[in-house]
Coordinates of C-alpha atoms in Angstrom, one line a residue:
Chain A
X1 CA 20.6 -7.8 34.2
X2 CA 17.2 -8.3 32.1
X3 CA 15.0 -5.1 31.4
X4 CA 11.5 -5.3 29.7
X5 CA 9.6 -2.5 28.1
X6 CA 6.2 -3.6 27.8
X7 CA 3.6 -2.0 25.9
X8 CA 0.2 -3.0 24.4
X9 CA 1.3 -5.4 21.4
X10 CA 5.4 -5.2 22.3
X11 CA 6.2 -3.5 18.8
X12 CA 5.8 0.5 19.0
X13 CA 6.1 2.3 22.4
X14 CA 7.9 -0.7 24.3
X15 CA 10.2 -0.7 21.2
X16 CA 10.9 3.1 21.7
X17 CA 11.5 2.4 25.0
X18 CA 14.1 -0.3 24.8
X19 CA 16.2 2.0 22.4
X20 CA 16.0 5.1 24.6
X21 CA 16.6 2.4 27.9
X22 CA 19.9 0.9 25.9
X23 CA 21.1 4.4 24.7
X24 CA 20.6 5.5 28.6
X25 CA 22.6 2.5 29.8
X26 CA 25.6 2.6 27.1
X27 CA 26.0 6.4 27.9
X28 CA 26.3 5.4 31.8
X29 CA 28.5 2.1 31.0
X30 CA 25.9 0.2 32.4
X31 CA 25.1 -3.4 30.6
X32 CA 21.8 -4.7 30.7
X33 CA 19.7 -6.8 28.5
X34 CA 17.0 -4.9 27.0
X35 CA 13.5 -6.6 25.6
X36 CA 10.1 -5.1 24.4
X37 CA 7.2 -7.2 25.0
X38 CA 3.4 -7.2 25.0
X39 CA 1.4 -6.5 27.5
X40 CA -1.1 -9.7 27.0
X41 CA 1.6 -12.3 27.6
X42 CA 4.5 -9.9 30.1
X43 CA 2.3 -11.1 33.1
X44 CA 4.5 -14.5 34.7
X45 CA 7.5 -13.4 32.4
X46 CA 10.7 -11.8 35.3
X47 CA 12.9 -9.8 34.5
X48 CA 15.1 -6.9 37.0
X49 CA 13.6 -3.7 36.1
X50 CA 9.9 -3.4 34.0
X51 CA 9.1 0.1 32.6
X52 CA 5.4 0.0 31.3
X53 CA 4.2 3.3 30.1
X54 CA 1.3 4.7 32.3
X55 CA -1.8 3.8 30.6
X56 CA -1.4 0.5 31.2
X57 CA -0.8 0.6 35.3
X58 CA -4.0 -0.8 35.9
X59 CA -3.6 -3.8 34.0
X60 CA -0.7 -4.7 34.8
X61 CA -0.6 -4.3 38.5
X62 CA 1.4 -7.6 40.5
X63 CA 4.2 -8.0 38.0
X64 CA 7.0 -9.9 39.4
X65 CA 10.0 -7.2 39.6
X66 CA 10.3 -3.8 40.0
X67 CA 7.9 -1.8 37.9
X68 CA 8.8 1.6 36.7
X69 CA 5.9 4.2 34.6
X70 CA 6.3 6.4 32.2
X71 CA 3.9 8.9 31.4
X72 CA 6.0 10.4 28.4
X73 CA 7.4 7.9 26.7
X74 CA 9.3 10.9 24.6
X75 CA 10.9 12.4 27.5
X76 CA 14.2 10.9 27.4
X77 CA 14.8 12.7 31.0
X78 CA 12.0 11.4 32.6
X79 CA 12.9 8.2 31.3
X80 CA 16.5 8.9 32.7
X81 CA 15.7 10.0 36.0
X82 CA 13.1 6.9 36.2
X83 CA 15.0 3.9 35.4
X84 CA 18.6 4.7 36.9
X85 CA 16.4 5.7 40.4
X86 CA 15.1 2.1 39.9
X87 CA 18.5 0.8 39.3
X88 CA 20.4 2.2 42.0
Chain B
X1 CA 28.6 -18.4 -6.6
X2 CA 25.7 -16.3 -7.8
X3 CA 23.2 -19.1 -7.1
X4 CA 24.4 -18.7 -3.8
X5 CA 23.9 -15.2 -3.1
X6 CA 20.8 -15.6 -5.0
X7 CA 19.7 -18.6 -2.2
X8 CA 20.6 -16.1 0.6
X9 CA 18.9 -13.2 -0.8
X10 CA 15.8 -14.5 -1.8
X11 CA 15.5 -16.0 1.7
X12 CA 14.1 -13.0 4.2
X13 CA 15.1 -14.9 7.5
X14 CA 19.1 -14.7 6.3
X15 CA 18.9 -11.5 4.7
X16 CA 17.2 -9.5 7.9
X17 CA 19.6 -11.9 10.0
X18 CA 22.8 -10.3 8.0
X19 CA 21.0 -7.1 8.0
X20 CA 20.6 -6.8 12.2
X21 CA 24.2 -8.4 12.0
X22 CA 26.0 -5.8 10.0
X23 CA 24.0 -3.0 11.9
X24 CA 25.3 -4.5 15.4
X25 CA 29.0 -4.6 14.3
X26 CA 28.6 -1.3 12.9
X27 CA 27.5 -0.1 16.2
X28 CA 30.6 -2.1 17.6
X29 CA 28.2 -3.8 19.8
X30 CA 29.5 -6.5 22.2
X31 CA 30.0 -9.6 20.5
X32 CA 27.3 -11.6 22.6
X33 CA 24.7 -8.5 21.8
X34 CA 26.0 -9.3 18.3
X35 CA 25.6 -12.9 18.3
X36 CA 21.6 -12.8 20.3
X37 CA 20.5 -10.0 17.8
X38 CA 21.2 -11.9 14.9
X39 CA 19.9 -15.2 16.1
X40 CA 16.7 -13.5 17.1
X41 CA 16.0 -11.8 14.1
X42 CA 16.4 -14.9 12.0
X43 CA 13.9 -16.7 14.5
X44 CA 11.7 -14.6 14.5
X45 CA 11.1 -14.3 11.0
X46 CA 11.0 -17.8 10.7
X47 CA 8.4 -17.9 13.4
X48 CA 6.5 -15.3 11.1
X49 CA 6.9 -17.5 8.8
X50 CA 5.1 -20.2 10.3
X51 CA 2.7 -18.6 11.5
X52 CA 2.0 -17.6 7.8
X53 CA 2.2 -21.1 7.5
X54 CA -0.6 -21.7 9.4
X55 CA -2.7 -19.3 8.4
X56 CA -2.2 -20.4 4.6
X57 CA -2.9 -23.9 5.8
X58 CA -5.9 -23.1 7.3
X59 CA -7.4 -21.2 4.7
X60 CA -6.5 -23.6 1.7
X61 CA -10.1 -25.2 1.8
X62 CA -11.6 -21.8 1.9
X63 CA -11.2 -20.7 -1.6
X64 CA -12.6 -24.3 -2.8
X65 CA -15.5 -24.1 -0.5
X66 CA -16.3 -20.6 -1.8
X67 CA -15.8 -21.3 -5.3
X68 CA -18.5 -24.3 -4.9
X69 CA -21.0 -22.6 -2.2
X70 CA -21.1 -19.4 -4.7
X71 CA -21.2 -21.1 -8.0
X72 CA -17.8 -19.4 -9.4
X73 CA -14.8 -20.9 -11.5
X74 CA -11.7 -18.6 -12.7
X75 CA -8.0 -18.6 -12.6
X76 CA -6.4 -18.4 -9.4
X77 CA -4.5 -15.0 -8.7
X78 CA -1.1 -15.8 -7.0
X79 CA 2.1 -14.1 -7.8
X80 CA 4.5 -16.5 -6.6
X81 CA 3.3 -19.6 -8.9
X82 CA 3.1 -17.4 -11.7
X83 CA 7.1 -16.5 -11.3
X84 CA 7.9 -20.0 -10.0
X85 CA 6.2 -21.6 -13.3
X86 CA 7.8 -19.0 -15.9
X87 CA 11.5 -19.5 -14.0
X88 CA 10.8 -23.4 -14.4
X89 CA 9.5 -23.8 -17.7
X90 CA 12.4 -20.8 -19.5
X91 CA 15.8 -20.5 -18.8
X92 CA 16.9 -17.7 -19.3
X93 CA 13.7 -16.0 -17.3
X94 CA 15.5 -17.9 -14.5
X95 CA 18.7 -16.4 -15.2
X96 CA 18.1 -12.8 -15.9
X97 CA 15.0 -13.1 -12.6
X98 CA 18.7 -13.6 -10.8
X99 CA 20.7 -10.9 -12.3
X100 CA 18.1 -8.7 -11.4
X101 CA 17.5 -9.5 -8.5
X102 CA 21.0 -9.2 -7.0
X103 CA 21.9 -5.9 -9.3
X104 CA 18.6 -4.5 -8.4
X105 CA 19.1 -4.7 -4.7
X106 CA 22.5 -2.8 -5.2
X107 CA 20.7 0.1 -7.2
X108 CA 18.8 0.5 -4.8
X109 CA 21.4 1.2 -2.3
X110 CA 22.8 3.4 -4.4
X111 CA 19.2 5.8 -5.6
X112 CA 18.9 5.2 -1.0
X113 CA 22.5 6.8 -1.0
X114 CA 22.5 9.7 -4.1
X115 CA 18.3 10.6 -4.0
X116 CA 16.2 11.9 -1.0
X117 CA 14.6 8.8 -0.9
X118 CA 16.2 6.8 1.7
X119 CA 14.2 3.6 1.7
X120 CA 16.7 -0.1 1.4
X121 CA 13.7 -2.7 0.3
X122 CA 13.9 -5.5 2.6
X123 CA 10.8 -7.9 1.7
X124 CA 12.4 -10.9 -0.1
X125 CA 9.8 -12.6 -2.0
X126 CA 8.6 -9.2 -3.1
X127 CA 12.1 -8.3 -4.6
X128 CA 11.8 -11.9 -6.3
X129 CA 8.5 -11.2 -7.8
X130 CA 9.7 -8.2 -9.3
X131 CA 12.7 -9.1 -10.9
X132 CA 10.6 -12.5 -12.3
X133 CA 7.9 -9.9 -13.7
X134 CA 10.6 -7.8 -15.7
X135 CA 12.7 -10.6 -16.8
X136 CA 9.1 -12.1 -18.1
X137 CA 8.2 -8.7 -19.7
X138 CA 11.3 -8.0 -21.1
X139 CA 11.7 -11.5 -22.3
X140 CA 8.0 -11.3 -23.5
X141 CA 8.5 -8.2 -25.9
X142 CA 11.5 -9.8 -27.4
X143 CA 14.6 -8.1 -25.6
X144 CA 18.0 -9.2 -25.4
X145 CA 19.6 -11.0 -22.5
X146 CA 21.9 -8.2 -21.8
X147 CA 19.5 -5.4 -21.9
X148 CA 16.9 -7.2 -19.9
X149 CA 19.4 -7.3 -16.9
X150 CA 20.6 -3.7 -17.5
X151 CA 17.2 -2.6 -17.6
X152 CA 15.6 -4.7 -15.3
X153 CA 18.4 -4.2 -12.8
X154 CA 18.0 -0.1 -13.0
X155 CA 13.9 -0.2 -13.4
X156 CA 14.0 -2.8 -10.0
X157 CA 16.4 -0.9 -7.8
X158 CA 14.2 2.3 -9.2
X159 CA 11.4 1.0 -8.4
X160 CA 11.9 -0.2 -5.1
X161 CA 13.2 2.8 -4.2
X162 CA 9.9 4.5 -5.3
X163 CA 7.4 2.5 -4.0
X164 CA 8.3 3.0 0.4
X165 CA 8.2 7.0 -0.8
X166 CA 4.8 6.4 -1.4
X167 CA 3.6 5.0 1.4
X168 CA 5.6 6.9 4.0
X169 CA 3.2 10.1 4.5
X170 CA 0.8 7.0 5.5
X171 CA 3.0 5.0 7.3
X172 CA 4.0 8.1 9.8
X173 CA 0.3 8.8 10.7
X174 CA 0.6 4.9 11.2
X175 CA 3.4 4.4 13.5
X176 CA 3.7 7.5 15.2
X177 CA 6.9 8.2 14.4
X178 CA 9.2 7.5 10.8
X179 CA 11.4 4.5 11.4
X180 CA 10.2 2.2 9.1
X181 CA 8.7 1.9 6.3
X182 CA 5.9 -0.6 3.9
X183 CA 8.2 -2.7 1.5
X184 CA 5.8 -4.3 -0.9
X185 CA 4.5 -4.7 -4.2
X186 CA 0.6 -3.6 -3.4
X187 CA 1.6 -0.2 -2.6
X188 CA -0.3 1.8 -5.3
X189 CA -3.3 0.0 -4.6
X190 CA -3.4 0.3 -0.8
X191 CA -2.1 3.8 -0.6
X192 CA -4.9 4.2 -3.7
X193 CA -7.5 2.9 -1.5
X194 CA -6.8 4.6 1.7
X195 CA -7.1 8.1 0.4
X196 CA -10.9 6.8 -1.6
X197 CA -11.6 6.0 2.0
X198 CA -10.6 9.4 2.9
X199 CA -12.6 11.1 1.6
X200 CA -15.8 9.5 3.2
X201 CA -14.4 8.8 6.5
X202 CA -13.5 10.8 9.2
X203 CA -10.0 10.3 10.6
X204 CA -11.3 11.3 14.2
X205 CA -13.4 8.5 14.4
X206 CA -10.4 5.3 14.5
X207 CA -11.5 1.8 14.7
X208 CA -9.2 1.9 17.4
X209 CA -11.1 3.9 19.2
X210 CA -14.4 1.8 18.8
X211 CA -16.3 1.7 22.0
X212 CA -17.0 -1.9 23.3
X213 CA -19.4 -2.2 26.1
X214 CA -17.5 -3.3 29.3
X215 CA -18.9 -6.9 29.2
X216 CA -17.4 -7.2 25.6
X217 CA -13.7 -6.1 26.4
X218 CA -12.6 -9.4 25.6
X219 CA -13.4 -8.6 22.0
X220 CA -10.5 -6.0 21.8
X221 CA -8.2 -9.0 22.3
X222 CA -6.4 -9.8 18.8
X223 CA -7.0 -13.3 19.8
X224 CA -10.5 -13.5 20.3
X225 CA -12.0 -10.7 17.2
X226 CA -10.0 -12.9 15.3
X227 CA -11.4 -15.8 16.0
X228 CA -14.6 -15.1 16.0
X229 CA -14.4 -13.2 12.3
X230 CA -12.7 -16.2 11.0
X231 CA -14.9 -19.0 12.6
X232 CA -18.0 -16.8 11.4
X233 CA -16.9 -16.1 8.0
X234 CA -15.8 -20.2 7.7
X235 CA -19.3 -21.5 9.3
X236 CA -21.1 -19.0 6.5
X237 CA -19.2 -20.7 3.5
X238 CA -19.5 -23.9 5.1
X239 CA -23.6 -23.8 5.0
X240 CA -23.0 -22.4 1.3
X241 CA -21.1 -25.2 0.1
X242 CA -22.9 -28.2 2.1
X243 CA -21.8 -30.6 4.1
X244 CA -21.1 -32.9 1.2
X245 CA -18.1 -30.4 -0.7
X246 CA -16.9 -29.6 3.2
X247 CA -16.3 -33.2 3.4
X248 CA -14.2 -33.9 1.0
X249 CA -11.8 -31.9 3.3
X250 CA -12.9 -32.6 6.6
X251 CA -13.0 -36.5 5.7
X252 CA -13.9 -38.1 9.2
X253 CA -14.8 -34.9 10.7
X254 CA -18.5 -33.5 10.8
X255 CA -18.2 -30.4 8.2
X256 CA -19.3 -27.7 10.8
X257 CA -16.6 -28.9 13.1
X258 CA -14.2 -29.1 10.2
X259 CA -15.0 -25.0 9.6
X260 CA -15.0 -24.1 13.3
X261 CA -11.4 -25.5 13.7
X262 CA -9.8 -24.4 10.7
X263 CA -11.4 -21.0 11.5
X264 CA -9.7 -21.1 15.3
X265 CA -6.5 -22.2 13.4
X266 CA -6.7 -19.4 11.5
X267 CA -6.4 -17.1 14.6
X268 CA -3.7 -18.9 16.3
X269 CA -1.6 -18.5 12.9
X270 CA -2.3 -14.7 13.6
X271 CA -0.8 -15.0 16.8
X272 CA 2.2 -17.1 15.9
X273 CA 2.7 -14.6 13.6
X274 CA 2.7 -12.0 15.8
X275 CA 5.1 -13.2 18.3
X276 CA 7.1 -13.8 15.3
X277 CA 7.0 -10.0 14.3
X278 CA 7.4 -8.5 17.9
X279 CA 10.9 -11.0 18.1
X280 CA 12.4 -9.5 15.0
X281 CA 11.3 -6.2 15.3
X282 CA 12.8 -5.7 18.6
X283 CA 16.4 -6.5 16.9
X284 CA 16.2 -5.2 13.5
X285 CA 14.7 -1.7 14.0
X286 CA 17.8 -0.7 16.7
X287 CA 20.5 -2.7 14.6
X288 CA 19.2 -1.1 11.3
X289 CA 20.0 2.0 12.5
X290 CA 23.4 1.3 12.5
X291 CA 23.7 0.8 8.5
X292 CA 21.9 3.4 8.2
X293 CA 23.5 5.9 10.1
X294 CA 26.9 4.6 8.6
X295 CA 26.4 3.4 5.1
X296 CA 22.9 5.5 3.8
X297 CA 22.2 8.5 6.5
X298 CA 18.8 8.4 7.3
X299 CA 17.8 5.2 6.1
X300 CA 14.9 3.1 6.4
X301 CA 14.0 -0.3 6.3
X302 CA 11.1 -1.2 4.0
X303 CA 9.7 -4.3 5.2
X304 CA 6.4 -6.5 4.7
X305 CA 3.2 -6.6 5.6
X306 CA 3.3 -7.9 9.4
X307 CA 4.8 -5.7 10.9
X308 CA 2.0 -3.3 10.2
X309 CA -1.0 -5.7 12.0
X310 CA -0.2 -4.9 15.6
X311 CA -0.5 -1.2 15.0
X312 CA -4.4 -1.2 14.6
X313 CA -6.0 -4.6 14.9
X314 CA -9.0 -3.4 14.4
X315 CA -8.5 -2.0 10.9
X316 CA -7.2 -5.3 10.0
X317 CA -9.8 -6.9 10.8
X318 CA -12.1 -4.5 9.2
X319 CA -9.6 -4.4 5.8
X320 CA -9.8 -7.8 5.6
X321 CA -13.9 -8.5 5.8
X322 CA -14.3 -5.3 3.3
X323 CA -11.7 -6.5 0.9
X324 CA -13.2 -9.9 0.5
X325 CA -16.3 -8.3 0.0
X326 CA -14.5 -6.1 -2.7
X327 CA -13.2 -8.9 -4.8
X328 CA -16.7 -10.8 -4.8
X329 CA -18.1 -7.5 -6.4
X330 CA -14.8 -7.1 -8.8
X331 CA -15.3 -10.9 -9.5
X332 CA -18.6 -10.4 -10.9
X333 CA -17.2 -7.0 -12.7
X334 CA -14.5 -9.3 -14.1
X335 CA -17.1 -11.8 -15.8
X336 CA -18.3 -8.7 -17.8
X337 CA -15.0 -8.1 -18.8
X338 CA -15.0 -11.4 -20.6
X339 CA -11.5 -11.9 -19.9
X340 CA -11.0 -14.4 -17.2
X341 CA -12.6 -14.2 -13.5
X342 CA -10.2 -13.8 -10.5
X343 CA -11.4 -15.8 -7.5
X344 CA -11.2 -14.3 -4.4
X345 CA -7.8 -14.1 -3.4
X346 CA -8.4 -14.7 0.8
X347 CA -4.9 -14.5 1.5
X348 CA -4.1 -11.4 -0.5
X349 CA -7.6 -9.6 1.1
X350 CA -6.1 -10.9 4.4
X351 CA -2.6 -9.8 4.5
X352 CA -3.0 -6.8 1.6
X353 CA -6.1 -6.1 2.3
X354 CA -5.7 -5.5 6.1
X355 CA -3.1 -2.9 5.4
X356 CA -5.4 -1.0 2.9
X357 CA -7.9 -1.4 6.1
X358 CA -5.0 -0.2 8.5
X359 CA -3.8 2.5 5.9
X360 CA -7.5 4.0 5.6
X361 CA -8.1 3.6 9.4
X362 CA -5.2 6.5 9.6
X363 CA -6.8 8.8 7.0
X364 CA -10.3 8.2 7.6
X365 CA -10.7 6.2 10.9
X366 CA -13.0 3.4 10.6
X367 CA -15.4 4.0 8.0
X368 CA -12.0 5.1 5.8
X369 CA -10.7 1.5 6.6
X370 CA -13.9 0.0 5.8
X371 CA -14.3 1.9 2.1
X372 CA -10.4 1.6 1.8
X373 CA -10.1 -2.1 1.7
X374 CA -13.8 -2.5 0.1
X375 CA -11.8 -0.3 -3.3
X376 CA -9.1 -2.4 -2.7
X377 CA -10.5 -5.8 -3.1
X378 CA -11.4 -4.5 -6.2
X379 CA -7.7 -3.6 -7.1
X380 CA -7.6 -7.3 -6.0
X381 CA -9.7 -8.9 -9.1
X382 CA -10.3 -5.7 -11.9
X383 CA -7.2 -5.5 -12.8
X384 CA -5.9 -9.0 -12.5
X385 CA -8.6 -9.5 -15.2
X386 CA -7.8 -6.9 -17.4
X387 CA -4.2 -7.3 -17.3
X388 CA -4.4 -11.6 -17.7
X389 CA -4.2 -11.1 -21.7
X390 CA -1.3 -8.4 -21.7
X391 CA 1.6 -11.2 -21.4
X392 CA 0.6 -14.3 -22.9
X393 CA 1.1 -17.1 -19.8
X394 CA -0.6 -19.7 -21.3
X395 CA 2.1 -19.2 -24.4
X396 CA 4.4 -20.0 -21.8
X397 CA 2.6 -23.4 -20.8
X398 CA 1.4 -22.2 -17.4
X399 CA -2.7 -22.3 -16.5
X400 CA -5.0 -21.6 -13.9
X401 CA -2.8 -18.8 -12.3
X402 CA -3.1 -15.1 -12.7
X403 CA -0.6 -11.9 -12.3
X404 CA -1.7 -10.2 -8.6
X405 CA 0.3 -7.6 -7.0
X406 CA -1.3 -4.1 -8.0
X407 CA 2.8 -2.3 -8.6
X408 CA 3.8 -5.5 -10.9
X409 CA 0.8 -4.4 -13.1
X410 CA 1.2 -1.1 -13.5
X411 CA 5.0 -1.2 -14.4
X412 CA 4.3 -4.2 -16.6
X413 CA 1.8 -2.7 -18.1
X414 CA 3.7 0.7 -18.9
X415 CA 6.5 -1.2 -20.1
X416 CA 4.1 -2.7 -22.6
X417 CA 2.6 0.5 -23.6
X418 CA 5.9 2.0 -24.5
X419 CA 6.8 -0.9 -26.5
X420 CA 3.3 -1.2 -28.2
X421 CA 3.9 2.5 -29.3
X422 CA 7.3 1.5 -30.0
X423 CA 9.2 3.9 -28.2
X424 CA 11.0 2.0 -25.3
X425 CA 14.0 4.0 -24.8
X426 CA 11.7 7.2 -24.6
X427 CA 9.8 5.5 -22.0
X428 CA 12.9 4.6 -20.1
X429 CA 14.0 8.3 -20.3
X430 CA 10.4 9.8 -19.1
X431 CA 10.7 7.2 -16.0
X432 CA 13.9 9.0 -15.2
X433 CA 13.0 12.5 -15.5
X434 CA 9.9 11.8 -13.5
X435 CA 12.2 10.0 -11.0
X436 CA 14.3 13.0 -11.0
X437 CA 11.2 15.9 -10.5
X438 CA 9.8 13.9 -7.9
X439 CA 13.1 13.9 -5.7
X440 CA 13.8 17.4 -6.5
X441 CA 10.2 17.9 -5.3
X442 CA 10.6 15.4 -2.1
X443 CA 13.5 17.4 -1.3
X444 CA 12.3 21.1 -1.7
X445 CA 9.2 20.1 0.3
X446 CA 11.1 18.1 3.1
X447 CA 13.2 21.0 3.6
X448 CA 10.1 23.3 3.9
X449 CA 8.6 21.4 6.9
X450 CA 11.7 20.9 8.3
X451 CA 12.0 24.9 8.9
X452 CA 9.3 25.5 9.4
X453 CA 9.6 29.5 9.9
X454 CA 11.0 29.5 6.2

């Protein structure tokens, strides 16, 4: 299964994201590849599961998957909640 | 054997490579996990690599054509032929440069392990530059082989230690949070510059943050600023120098052409570059924390200048323009020195330079990153200049290169001032006691903001 964080230039928040995401996934014994990319080049990439943080809903709208938000990227339990409801 | 090691850890690709692989067995991570973090880490930093490539490439002609379109001759500041030519032309330079290299690195482990300061250097050809400077001082001043790699090996690992600690109140406003940290031998002069452009800017006011009417969104694209700095700052030299210098370069090509493209392959070395970053980073930042956690608690990586450009691209940018602007002013500065004149180091105001930009874009937003790498082009040629006749390199044979990176001439330059006042042991011992106050001061203050009701 392929996840991708995506964030404006794929190092900082999408990279926060993946290591939450993988820490989520090990503590449920679910195995999943996990990436961080940018948002410039995400757009024609597919993948399972995307989880984009909010801000950049509008311009990223029409990617091919299932998109998840985030509007606290912090918030481990939103991030919880989020992905494994996508998952399931 | 020791060549060996030396090979592999002078070579960043294999040394981040073994770094994200130790880290993923630590964290007993599935053996294909293991097997696609390592691989990616290692291609990535080889695509950084090429896309530092390319950038070089495309700016070789730049310094030539500046050189002739504003009338200037000098040496050419660039630490890496300076320590190539000494470890070529003097054996033993080469021999002790490897000692401490390797021994350095495993100081440095150790201060990361026993101090507060939990920084493991991982920019290779920064770790190589300082263990060539030392083995060239010490060497220089008349020292033994012996004690040249003891106290190389101890001032190195020191050293490198030192330098992240410096930069890390910066690099948290920076990154947002405190999981890496800057790894590189400019430190003084960027974290220097940053706080001159404090105190003019306004940290409120990022270049982040900079307001581009909705027609000209396309401009906060890395792609396209970049591009069009470069191909306007290349066109600008390129009227300067005439058609006639251009095309010595440009050969079949019309000169104006010649700039445009080299300017546009600038910016696509940028991007390469970037991809190259976003790869590794992705592997070694979650696989680092494994050694750290097991090995030095509460680690960090120190690692080179890249990885900082995606944070604020705009800074960069801005860094980069004021820095070159900052070493044309230091170069004239320099020719009243008398000494010799630095040209314009382009790639130094371009990679170094855009951190000072970045790093005074965090204290004082845009007009801070403006000031900040305007002060740090001139940490780019003043010193160069009046460090050149410290250590003797045309004694050595080697000409038309000069000493660069802003650390390098500091600690050169104290080690010469203790031996000039011939007390080198007490200079030894005051770099440890300071060492020591500063962690017992790192530490009491650390654990002040970490309770904070204390």
């Amino acid at each position: 299964m392929q996840i991708v964080t995506v964030c404006g230039l794929g190092v900082g928040t999408s990279l926060m994201l993946k290591m939450t995401i993988q820490d989520i996934l090990d503590a449920e014994g679910i195995s999943a590849d996990v990436e961080a990319w940018d948002a410039g080049t995400v757009k024609g990439r597919s993948a399972d599961l995307f989880v984009v943080s909010e801000d950049l809903r509008s311009s990223l709208e029409g990617l091919d998957g299932n998109v998840v938000y985030i509007k606290n990227i912090t918030d481990t339990d939103e991030i919880r909640e989020k992905v494994l409801a996508a998952l399931r | 054997m020791l060549s060996v090691f030396v090979e592999i850890i002078t070579e960043p690709a294999i040394v981040l490579g073994l770094v994200a692989l130790i880290g993923l067995v630590l964290q007993r991570k599935r053996f294909p996990d293991v097997v696609k973090g390592t691989f990616k880490t290692i291609l990535g930093l080889l695509i950084l690599s090429a896309g530092s490539a390319l950038i070089v490439d495309n700016l070789a002609p730049f310094a030539d054509m500046f050189t002739e379109g504003f009338n200037l001759t000098g040496v050419v500041p660039f630490d890496e032929a300076v320590i190539g030519a000494l470890i070529e032309n003097v054996s033993i330079i080469a021999r002790t440069t490897s000692f401490i290299l390797a021994l350095g690195f495993a100081v440095n482990v150790l201060l990361a392990r026993i101090t507060p300061f939990k920084y493991i250097f991982l920019t290779g050809h920064m770790m190589w530059i300082l263990a060539g400077a030392l083995a060239w001082a010490f060497h220089d001043l008349g020292v033994g082989e012996t004690n040249t790699i003891i106290f190389g090996s101890i001032l190195q690992g020191a050293i490198l230690v030192l330098l992240p600690a410096i930069a890390q109140p910066i690099m948290r406003k920076v990154t947002g949070d405190n999981k890496i940290a800057y790894g590189h031998l400019t430190t003084i002069g960027v974290v220097a510059s940053a706080y001159v452009g404090k105190l003019f800017g306004d940290p409120e006011k990022s270049s982040e943050d900079i307001k581009v009417p909705e027609g000209l969104n396309f401009f906060k694209d890395t792609a396209i600023s970049v591009s069009f700095v470069m191909v306007l700052v290349y066109l600008i030299t390129a009227l300067f120098a005439g058609p006639e210098f251009v095309g010595e370069f440009a050969g079949e090509q019309h000169y104006l052409v010649f700039s445009l493209l080299k300017g546009l392959g600038f910016a696509a070395g940028v991007l390469v570059l970037l991809q190259g970053v976003r790869m590794f980073l992705g592997e070694i930042v979650p696989a680092f924390r494994g050694i750290a956690l097991k090995v030095v608690p509460g680690a960090k990586p120190a690692l080179d200048v890249p990885v900082l450009f995606p944070y604020a691209p705009n800074a960069l940018m801005l860094g980069f323009i004021f820095a070159v602007a900052g070493t044309v002013v230091g170069m004239f500065a320099s020719r009243l020195i008398g000494t010799v004149v630095p040209v314009p180091s382009i790639i130094g105001a371009f990679f170094t330079g855009g951190v000072a930009g970045i790093f005074g874009n965090a204290l004082g937003g845009r007009r801070g990153a403006m000031i900040s790498g305007f002060v740090y082009g001139l940490f780019l040629s003043i010193p160069v200049a009046l460090f050149f006749p410290l250590y003797d390199l045309a004694g050595y044979g080697i000409q038309g290169v000069a000493f660069l990176v802003s650390d390098g001439i500091v600690a050169l330059s104290l080690i010469k001032a203790f031996f000039a006042a011939n007390i080198p042991y007490i200079g030894l011992g005051l770099f440890v006691v300071a060492m020591a106050l500063l962690s017992w001061r790192f530490k009491s203050k650390k654990t002040h903001t970490e309770n904070p009701s204390a």
